[in-house]
Amino acid sequence: MIESLINSDNAELTQSTKKGSPVVLSTRVRLARNIVGTPFPERATSAQRSDVMTRCAEQIADLTQMKHGVFYDIAELSDLEKQVLVERHLISRELCESKSGSGVFINKDQTCSVMINEEDHLRIQFLKTGFSLRSVWKQIDRFDSGLEAGLDVAFSPEYGYLTACPTNLGTAMRASVMMHLPGLVISEHMEKVIRAVNQLGITVRGLFGEGSDATGHVFQISNQQTLGESEEEIMSRLGSVFKTIIDHEINARFKYLEENRARMLDQIGRAFGVLQNAHVLNSHEAMNLLSLMRLAVDFEMLPEANRSDVDRLFIECQPGHIQYSAGEGIAPDARDLCRADILRENFARLPSLDFDKVKDLG
Amino acid sequence: MIESLINSDNAELTQSTKKGSPVVLSTRVRLARNIVGTPFPERATSAQRSDVMTRCAEQIADLTQMKHGVFYDIAELSDLEKQVLVERHLISRELCESKSGSGVFINKDQTCSVMINEEDHLRIQFLKTGFSLRSVWKQIDRFDSGLEAGLDVAFSPEYGYLTACPTNLGTAMRASVMMHLPGLVISEHMEKVIRAVNQLGITVRGLFGEGSDATGHVFQISNQQTLGESEEEIMSRLGSVFKTIIDHEINARFKYLEENRARMLDQIGRAFGVLQNAHVLNSHEAMNLLSLMRLAVDFEMLPEANRSDVDRLFIECQPGHIQYSAGEGIAPDARDLCRADILRENFARLPSLDFDKVKDLG
């Protein structure tokens, strides 16, 4: 059912040929919205959920940003299809568990998804590769205006947007970036950074929800608070914290490279060699090896043109994607073989690492 | 001082272009001989040792097999030079520690070495790459006949050749092969094999004297007894045991490959990738990776023509050789960088592993 989405040749996260950013993999903003006079999804009857769905669908279909988009009824997706959408950050794990009358709209280039009857009636998300808080905010704000023009959205002058969970009250906005922070992890500064940004009301989670040593050195960093600040204020505060983290990360990398040159080149070299030649790779190891390949691009040991390959493989090597590409129902062992095959094929096409290139830096 | 030996372009172990054997790296035979009327080296005076040296040197220089050979006085070699000769199996560790008046003759292609005033007055060794017990025996026997024609060698009708240590009495001959036994190690049959051959009076030691999990999966297998059997009998008994071990090894490999195909290809693939890309490699790891590359040649994943490269690197990646090639006095850390550089350069010249080739077997 989701085949066209998987094979799309202009999906933002897997097919982007835009110049990537050295630290930020992607930027996302999501808004929670609810319709006046209807209970929140968890409390709504089946008929009410269905009514919400109908009303939202009509409105969403009219918006130019959703032109040529698709709609998936969650009840009609297999577990594997849902997992693939989760791995692409297009739906949440919560939506997968939800009752009937839930679904998701996804636009053509997979930069916009709107979940219906998740925790709230509407969860709107826009994403872009790289670091572009302002531009993503602008897009989602415009989309939201269009939506609200035709829907009666619950808003209180005192609490702002009303949401099923009080932690989302106010702007009901969550802005996050997916950051690749190998420098901070390897130099063991990640915990300090997490503590510092937590005190600024900012949350840090691993790609799969782990702590300071996340798989693939990838972290999701977002605002904790939605109440008491305008969207503009949140964006501006987040933007400056994100920029500070990026600076720290870049410094940590070059300091580590300067002080542990051979060890760093050794780690990157071995990772490349394993990706080119391994026959068994679990997803945890694959993510960590790919992380070092992203670093190889940053250090100019691999051409910038290959950054998008690495970023695409980050998505495509996750368990659901591997299982989907192999056909349903293969065992975890077979998945590790299949993942290794895909990575070998991809890395066979890359040039050898240029270990001398990195000498110009540091 | 040993520079010409290191750089020789026809050294048997490092420059051989002969077709190698899939299991046996090299064959060696050594004989212990002592001169009548002179105390064994340990008991001899400095003058007596020096006299032995003079008499042997004259005789050895006359033998055609030692034509264009070199002589090294042990007292004049640096510790590093001695280590290099040990790593090439041209002298023993015992000789390195010996008193003045000790030395070694080495022929042009490094197949023959004669140690003077080691444990015995003379320790003659012939070696060849591959499995060739008979031909090595023939060569050393001829050399010994020439030597004994001009020297009065101690021999008793009852005990055979007299030697400093009683365990060498009789033939005073030790024949050994250096075997590459990854199949038996990985399939965990090595201990059983060691126990079985021990009962047949045969000794198994690791390359560096370890037990059943030797570095690089390389084992030295030799006769324990020298008394009560003729050289011919020993050779024939050894030959049949060696052939049995070779059969077991080949069977173990293909059985393992059949039952653990992905894991085997994974191990070989990763080893190749690391050798092509690592920047830090200690000698233990390097030997184990090279062992898998020898297996890759056996499985036809690498061309047969590259077997001699792998065998040469087995020798050249040992600590003394690395240190020698880098110049004296580099720290162990720097040695690991230097070893990785050498291996990277060598493996950059090899073709990629052909993972499909191996499908024809098993």
XYZ file of N, CA, C and O in Angstrom, chain B residues 76-179:
416
model
N 78.004 -8.917 17.124
C 78.043 -7.672 16.344
C 76.665 -7.222 15.858
O 76.530 -6.173 15.237
N 75.650 -8.043 16.135
C 74.292 -7.670 15.709
C 73.579 -6.907 16.820
O 73.759 -7.209 18.006
N 72.775 -5.933 16.434
C 71.956 -5.227 17.427
C 70.803 -6.137 17.844
O 70.498 -7.127 17.168
N 70.151 -5.792 18.939
C 68.994 -6.583 19.397
C 67.926 -6.638 18.307
O 67.294 -7.668 18.086
N 67.757 -5.500 17.631
C 66.726 -5.448 16.598
C 67.075 -6.359 15.420
O 66.216 -7.081 14.903
N 68.331 -6.334 15.011
C 68.744 -7.198 13.899
C 68.542 -8.667 14.259
O 68.071 -9.468 13.448
N 68.877 -9.017 15.510
C 68.674 -10.400 15.944
C 67.193 -10.765 15.897
O 66.814 -11.844 15.445
N 66.370 -9.813 16.336
C 64.921 -10.086 16.329
C 64.404 -10.346 14.911
O 63.587 -11.235 14.679
N 64.911 -9.555 13.961
C 64.487 -9.746 12.569
C 64.856 -11.149 12.086
O 64.053 -11.839 11.456
N 66.080 -11.586 12.434
C 66.506 -12.924 12.009
C 65.657 -14.013 12.681
O 65.333 -15.027 12.055
N 65.261 -13.772 13.933
C 64.389 -14.737 14.625
C 63.040 -14.800 13.910
O 62.504 -15.875 13.650
N 62.509 -13.622 13.574
C 61.197 -13.583 12.921
C 61.219 -14.265 11.549
O 60.197 -14.744 11.078
N 62.404 -14.302 10.934
C 62.535 -15.005 9.645
C 62.890 -16.474 9.835
O 63.205 -17.164 8.866
N 62.884 -16.926 11.091
C 63.217 -18.321 11.417
C 64.626 -18.686 10.993
O 64.898 -19.847 10.695
N 65.543 -17.698 10.939
C 66.912 -17.990 10.504
C 67.832 -18.253 11.688
O 68.844 -18.932 11.549
N 67.494 -17.705 12.850
C 68.234 -18.035 14.074
C 67.222 -18.280 15.188
O 66.039 -17.949 15.049
N 67.688 -18.867 16.291
C 66.810 -19.142 17.432
C 66.967 -18.037 18.477
O 67.957 -17.299 18.465
N 65.966 -17.942 19.351
C 66.082 -16.994 20.465
C 67.287 -17.336 21.344
O 67.913 -16.448 21.915
N 67.584 -18.645 21.455
C 68.718 -19.069 22.275
C 70.023 -18.472 21.744
O 70.859 -18.016 22.515
N 70.167 -18.466 20.429
C 71.418 -17.944 19.859
C 71.611 -16.469 20.213
O 72.732 -16.014 20.447
N 70.493 -15.739 20.257
C 70.562 -14.302 20.576
C 71.211 -14.057 21.939
O 71.867 -13.051 22.163
N 70.966 -14.988 22.853
C 71.450 -14.823 24.227
C 72.858 -15.382 24.422
O 73.401 -15.312 25.517
N 73.426 -15.990 23.377
C 74.640 -16.771 23.601
C 75.885 -15.904 23.768
O 75.899 -14.722 23.444
N 76.912 -16.555 24.318
C 78.178 -15.862 24.628
C 78.949 -15.546 23.352
O 78.537 -15.898 22.253
N 80.071 -14.956 23.505
C 80.933 -14.611 22.354
C 81.317 -15.872 21.589
O 81.238 -16.976 22.124
N 81.689 -15.693 20.368
C 82.065 -16.848 19.552
C 80.877 -17.575 18.958
O 80.987 -18.715 18.544
N 79.715 -16.912 18.934
C 78.534 -17.510 18.301
C 78.202 -16.737 17.040
O 78.458 -15.531 16.955
N 77.627 -17.446 16.093
C 77.275 -16.748 14.861
C 76.406 -17.612 13.976
O 76.021 -18.718 14.353
N 76.061 -17.054 12.813
C 75.205 -17.807 11.904
C 75.615 -17.568 10.450
O 75.964 -16.445 10.066
N 75.627 -18.653 9.696
C 75.805 -18.584 8.250
C 74.427 -18.670 7.616
O 73.619 -19.518 8.011
N 74.175 -17.821 6.650
C 72.885 -17.864 5.954
C 73.166 -17.845 4.458
O 73.944 -17.001 3.985
N 72.562 -18.768 3.727
C 72.846 -18.806 2.289
C 72.048 -17.738 1.553
O 71.228 -17.020 2.149
N 72.281 -17.638 0.260
C 71.783 -16.512 -0.523
C 70.255 -16.394 -0.509
O 69.702 -15.319 -0.310
N 69.591 -17.511 -0.726
C 68.128 -17.409 -0.783
C 67.463 -17.699 0.568
O 66.242 -17.889 0.649
N 68.273 -17.673 1.626
C 67.760 -17.816 2.998
C 67.012 -19.131 3.243
O 66.102 -19.199 4.070
N 67.381 -20.170 2.484
C 66.780 -21.488 2.730
C 67.647 -22.296 3.686
O 67.193 -23.293 4.233
N 68.890 -21.881 3.861
C 69.796 -22.632 4.733
C 70.450 -21.701 5.736
O 70.910 -20.610 5.381
N 70.438 -22.087 7.001
C 71.187 -21.340 8.006
C 71.910 -22.335 8.902
O 71.387 -23.410 9.189
N 73.121 -21.949 9.300
C 73.890 -22.806 10.204
C 74.314 -21.965 11.402
O 75.069 -21.000 11.261
N 73.764 -22.301 12.565
C 74.131 -21.576 13.777
C 75.340 -22.263 14.410
O 75.371 -23.495 14.525
N 76.305 -21.447 14.818
C 77.511 -21.971 15.454
C 77.474 -21.616 16.945
O 77.165 -20.476 17.298
N 77.798 -22.585 17.772
C 77.815 -22.373 19.224
C 76.484 -21.867 19.779
O 76.444 -20.933 20.576
N 75.411 -22.466 19.302
C 74.132 -22.282 20.000
C 74.153 -23.322 21.118
O 75.175 -23.437 21.803
N 73.126 -24.146 21.282
C 73.178 -25.180 22.311
C 74.205 -26.252 21.928
O 74.902 -26.798 22.779
N 74.257 -26.530 20.608
C 75.270 -27.448 20.082
C 76.275 -26.659 19.246
O 76.041 -25.491 18.925
N 77.372 -27.319 18.897
C 78.369 -26.618 18.076
C 77.761 -26.156 16.758
O 78.004 -25.042 16.314
N 76.950 -27.044 16.191
C 76.346 -26.723 14.898
C 74.850 -27.030 14.929
O 74.448 -28.117 15.369
N 74.081 -26.080 14.465
C 72.655 -26.332 14.256
C 72.373 -25.958 12.807
O 72.391 -24.775 12.444
N 72.147 -26.975 11.983
C 71.944 -26.757 10.547
C 70.448 -26.754 10.272
O 69.725 -27.627 10.769
N 69.963 -25.795 9.499
C 68.534 -25.763 9.166
C 68.329 -25.503 7.683
O 68.994 -24.647 7.092
N 67.429 -26.236 7.087
C 66.981 -25.933 5.722
C 65.485 -25.682 5.771
O 64.759 -26.349 6.514
N 65.040 -24.720 5.007
C 63.597 -24.475 4.966
C 63.153 -24.177 3.548
O 63.941 -23.762 2.694
N 61.875 -24.400 3.324
C 61.265 -24.147 2.012
C 59.825 -23.725 2.228
O 59.184 -24.190 3.168
N 59.323 -22.865 1.370
C 57.893 -22.561 1.477
C 57.119 -23.802 1.030
O 57.618 -24.617 0.259
N 55.902 -23.904 1.515
C 55.049 -25.023 1.130
C 55.434 -26.320 1.825
O 56.259 -26.331 2.743
N 54.822 -27.403 1.384
C 54.980 -28.706 2.028
C 55.950 -29.545 1.220
O 55.608 -30.055 0.157
N 57.199 -29.700 1.698
C 58.166 -30.480 0.923
C 59.194 -31.130 1.839
O 60.377 -30.846 1.771
N 58.706 -32.000 2.690
C 59.519 -32.708 3.665
C 60.681 -33.447 2.991
O 61.836 -33.313 3.386
N 60.364 -34.202 1.961
C 61.378 -35.032 1.282
C 62.483 -34.184 0.690
O 63.662 -34.465 0.866
N 62.071 -33.146 -0.027
C 63.079 -32.373 -0.745
C 63.952 -31.590 0.240
O 65.157 -31.460 0.043
N 63.371 -31.094 1.324
C 64.177 -30.397 2.328
C 65.125 -31.398 2.999
O 66.298 -31.107 3.236
N 64.596 -32.572 3.283
C 65.445 -33.599 3.899
C 66.627 -33.944 2.994
O 67.765 -34.031 3.450
N 66.373 -34.091 1.719
C 67.441 -34.411 0.763
C 68.527 -33.342 0.788
O 69.710 -33.642 0.810
N 68.089 -32.082 0.772
C 69.045 -30.981 0.759
C 69.911 -30.947 2.008
O 71.122 -30.786 1.938
N 69.257 -31.094 3.159
C 70.015 -30.979 4.411
C 70.932 -32.192 4.571
O 72.047 -32.084 5.082
N 70.477 -33.344 4.084
C 71.283 -34.557 4.188
C 72.558 -34.406 3.359
O 73.661 -34.751 3.801
N 72.408 -33.847 2.159
C 73.559 -33.626 1.296
C 74.532 -32.621 1.925
O 75.742 -32.831 1.960
N 73.956 -31.530 2.470
C 74.769 -30.506 3.122
C 75.541 -31.120 4.294
O 76.741 -30.898 4.467
N 74.844 -31.929 5.088
C 75.444 -32.557 6.262
C 76.584 -33.491 5.848
O 77.637 -33.538 6.492
N 76.386 -34.242 4.765
C 77.433 -35.142 4.283
C 78.685 -34.353 3.921
O 79.801 -34.729 4.289
N 78.477 -33.239 3.239
C 79.604 -32.388 2.871
C 80.327 -31.878 4.104
O 81.570 -31.863 4.172
N 79.555 -31.483 5.080
C 80.112 -30.931 6.309
C 80.904 -32.003 7.063
O 82.046 -31.784 7.490
N 80.281 -33.166 7.192
C 80.915 -34.231 7.970
C 82.157 -34.798 7.276
O 83.007 -35.413 7.924
N 82.242 -34.571 5.976
C 83.424 -35.025 5.238
C 84.675 -34.307 5.723
O 85.782 -34.834 5.649
N 84.492 -33.102 6.259
C 85.669 -32.337 6.673
C 85.736 -32.072 8.169
O 86.665 -31.438 8.651
N 84.705 -32.503 8.917
C 84.705 -32.256 10.360
C 84.529 -33.592 11.083
O 83.804 -34.472 10.612
N 85.152 -33.707 12.223
C 85.049 -34.940 12.993
C 83.839 -34.823 13.929
O 83.935 -34.285 15.036
N 82.692 -35.290 13.467
C 81.442 -35.100 14.202
C 81.224 -36.226 15.215
O 81.452 -37.402 14.918
N 80.783 -35.864 16.431
C 80.600 -36.836 17.517
C 79.408 -37.745 17.242
O 78.268 -37.273 17.141
N 79.669 -39.042 17.146
C 78.617 -40.011 16.842
C 78.901 -41.288 17.625
O 80.029 -41.772 17.646
N 77.872 -41.822 18.263
C 78.042 -43.078 19.006
C 77.204 -44.152 18.342
O 76.047 -43.907 17.985
N 77.737 -45.350 18.175
C 76.965 -46.425 17.549
C 75.692 -46.710 18.354
O 74.665 -47.086 17.802
N 75.769 -46.481 19.668
C 74.612 -46.787 20.509
C 73.593 -45.638 20.531
O 72.401 -45.843 20.385
N 74.063 -44.386 20.710
C 73.169 -43.238 20.893
C 73.002 -42.372 19.647
O 72.258 -41.405 19.660
N 73.711 -42.706 18.617
C 73.647 -41.876 17.415
C 74.428 -40.587 17.611
O 75.430 -40.554 18.349
N 73.964 -39.475 16.989
C 74.656 -38.202 17.142
C 74.571 -37.753 18.591
O 73.498 -37.821 19.205
N 75.722 -37.309 19.134
C 75.745 -36.838 20.523
C 75.419 -35.345 20.543
O 75.923 -34.575 19.725
N 74.547 -34.971 21.480
C 74.076 -33.578 21.541
C 74.121 -33.077 22.973
O 74.131 -33.866 23.921
N 74.141 -31.755 23.130
C 74.227 -31.150 24.462
C 73.041 -31.552 25.320
O 73.169 -31.800 26.514
N 71.872 -31.610 24.717
C 70.685 -32.019 25.461
C 70.311 -33.443 25.045
O 70.202 -33.729 23.848
N 70.096 -34.340 26.038
C 69.816 -35.740 25.695
C 68.548 -35.925 24.856
O 68.418 -36.917 24.143
N 67.625 -34.964 24.892
C 66.388 -35.135 24.110
C 66.654 -35.089 22.605
O 65.775 -35.407 21.811
N 67.865 -34.666 22.232
C 68.173 -34.605 20.804
C 69.024 -35.776 20.312
O 69.317 -35.875 19.118
N 69.435 -36.629 21.228
C 70.274 -37.783 20.858
C 69.614 -38.607 19.761
O 68.400 -38.612 19.623
N 70.445 -39.332 19.029
C 69.906 -40.196 17.976
C 70.118 -39.540 16.628
O 71.252 -39.262 16.240
N 69.012 -39.235 15.980
C 69.145 -38.555 14.690
C 69.532 -37.092 14.870
O 70.046 -36.466 13.958
N 69.242 -36.536 16.071
C 69.444 -35.101 16.324
C 68.714 -34.268 15.265
O 69.090 -33.148 14.963
N 67.660 -34.853 14.743
C 66.900 -34.184 13.677
C 65.516 -33.742 14.160
O 64.827 -34.485 14.857
N 65.169 -32.540 13.793
C 63.815 -32.066 14.076
C 63.245 -31.583 12.740
O 63.810 -30.685 12.105
N 62.146 -32.195 12.324
C 61.486 -31.761 11.089
C 60.182 -31.080 11.491
O 59.451 -31.588 12.340
N 59.897 -29.939 10.905
C 58.656 -29.260 11.289
C 58.005 -28.585 10.097
O 58.680 -28.215 9.123
N 56.707 -28.462 10.186
C 55.996 -27.667 9.196
C 55.254 -26.560 9.931
O 54.840 -26.727 11.073
N 55.130 -25.426 9.268
C 54.355 -24.311 9.776
C 53.002 -24.429 9.080
O 52.917 -24.281 7.849
N 51.965 -24.734 9.883
C 50.659 -24.960 9.257
C 49.669 -23.857 9.600
O 49.637 -23.362 10.720
